[in-house]
Coordinates of C-alpha atoms in Angstrom, one line a residue:
M28 CA 40.4 45.9 353.6
I29 CA 38.5 43.2 352.8
N30 CA 35.6 43.4 350.1
I31 CA 32.4 40.7 350.8
K32 CA 30.5 39.8 348.8
S33 CA 26.9 39.4 348.3
K34 CA 25.4 36.2 347.7
N35 CA 24.6 37.7 344.3
E36 CA 28.4 39.0 344.1
I37 CA 29.5 35.5 344.5
A38 CA 27.1 33.4 342.0
L39 CA 28.0 36.2 338.9
M40 CA 31.4 35.6 339.6
K41 CA 30.1 31.1 339.4
E42 CA 28.7 32.0 336.4
A43 CA 32.3 34.4 335.0
C44 CA 34.4 30.8 336.1
R45 CA 31.8 28.6 334.4
I46 CA 31.8 30.5 331.3
T47 CA 35.9 31.3 331.7
A48 CA 36.5 27.2 332.3
M49 CA 34.6 26.5 329.1
A50 CA 36.5 28.7 327.0
H51 CA 39.6 26.9 328.6
E52 CA 38.1 22.9 327.5
A53 CA 36.6 24.6 323.3
I54 CA 40.6 25.3 323.1
G55 CA 41.8 22.9 324.8
K56 CA 39.8 20.2 322.2
A57 CA 40.7 22.4 319.5
I58 CA 44.8 23.2 320.3
K59 CA 46.9 21.0 317.9
P60 CA 49.6 21.1 315.4
G61 CA 50.0 23.8 312.7
I62 CA 46.7 26.0 314.7
S63 CA 47.3 29.6 314.9
T64 CA 47.2 31.0 318.4
W65 CA 44.7 33.4 317.1
E66 CA 42.5 30.7 315.7
L67 CA 42.3 30.0 319.3
D68 CA 41.6 33.4 321.0
K69 CA 38.6 33.3 318.2
I70 CA 37.4 29.8 319.8
A71 CA 37.6 31.2 323.3
E72 CA 35.6 34.7 322.3
N73 CA 32.7 33.2 320.7
V74 CA 32.5 30.6 323.4
I75 CA 32.7 33.9 326.6
I76 CA 29.9 35.8 324.7
S77 CA 27.8 33.6 323.1
N78 CA 27.0 32.7 327.0
G79 CA 26.3 35.8 327.4
A80 CA 29.8 37.0 328.9
I81 CA 32.0 40.0 327.7
P82 CA 35.9 38.6 327.4
S83 CA 37.5 40.9 329.5
F84 CA 40.8 40.9 328.3
K85 CA 39.7 42.8 324.8
N86 CA 40.8 46.7 324.5
Y87 CA 41.8 47.0 327.4
P88 CA 43.3 49.6 327.9
S89 CA 47.1 50.3 327.3
P90 CA 49.0 52.2 330.5
F91 CA 51.3 53.7 327.9
K92 CA 50.8 56.6 325.3
G93 CA 50.4 55.1 321.5
V94 CA 50.3 52.0 323.1
P95 CA 46.9 49.9 321.1
N96 CA 44.3 48.2 323.5
F97 CA 44.8 44.6 323.8
P98 CA 42.9 43.3 320.1
A99 CA 42.3 39.5 321.3
S100 CA 40.2 38.2 324.4
A101 CA 43.0 35.9 325.6
C102 CA 46.5 35.6 326.0
M103 CA 48.2 33.0 324.5
S104 CA 52.6 32.8 324.7
V105 CA 54.0 29.7 323.2
N106 CA 57.4 29.1 324.7
S107 CA 59.8 30.9 325.8
E108 CA 57.8 33.8 325.1
V109 CA 56.6 36.1 328.6
I110 CA 53.2 36.6 329.8
H111 CA 50.6 38.0 327.5
G112 CA 51.0 37.5 324.2
V113 CA 49.7 38.6 321.7
P114 CA 47.3 36.0 319.7
S115 CA 48.3 36.2 315.8
K116 CA 47.8 34.4 312.2
D117 CA 52.0 33.8 312.2
I118 CA 51.7 31.8 315.4
L119 CA 50.8 28.6 315.1
I120 CA 51.0 25.7 317.4
Q121 CA 54.3 23.1 316.8
T122 CA 54.9 19.5 317.8
G123 CA 55.5 19.7 322.0
D124 CA 55.1 23.8 322.4
I125 CA 54.1 25.0 325.5
V126 CA 51.3 27.1 325.9
S127 CA 50.3 29.6 328.1
I128 CA 46.8 30.8 327.5
D129 CA 44.8 33.4 330.0
I130 CA 41.1 33.9 329.7
R131 CA 39.2 35.8 332.2
S132 CA 35.2 36.4 331.8
I133 CA 33.1 38.7 333.4

């Protein structure tokens, strides 16, 4: 099934994408050796919220009983970590790390 978006829905999607791009840009400026993925997540969250959007990953419901909802605004995976890594104060970016960052806002 193909869903045709209204002009208003398209405008809302464009704005969410613009804010998400701003969050990516802010992280790109902040990322450096020694910064934690938790700090990068807070940067993304602040950009998203201060621009009137909602980080869509934050508190995303877990499909598994006993597993908590997703606690962060962004998914961050370092090097060979599987996708959808949870940002942490204990994960510090090192020189040469490959960092995957997934952000969505609504």
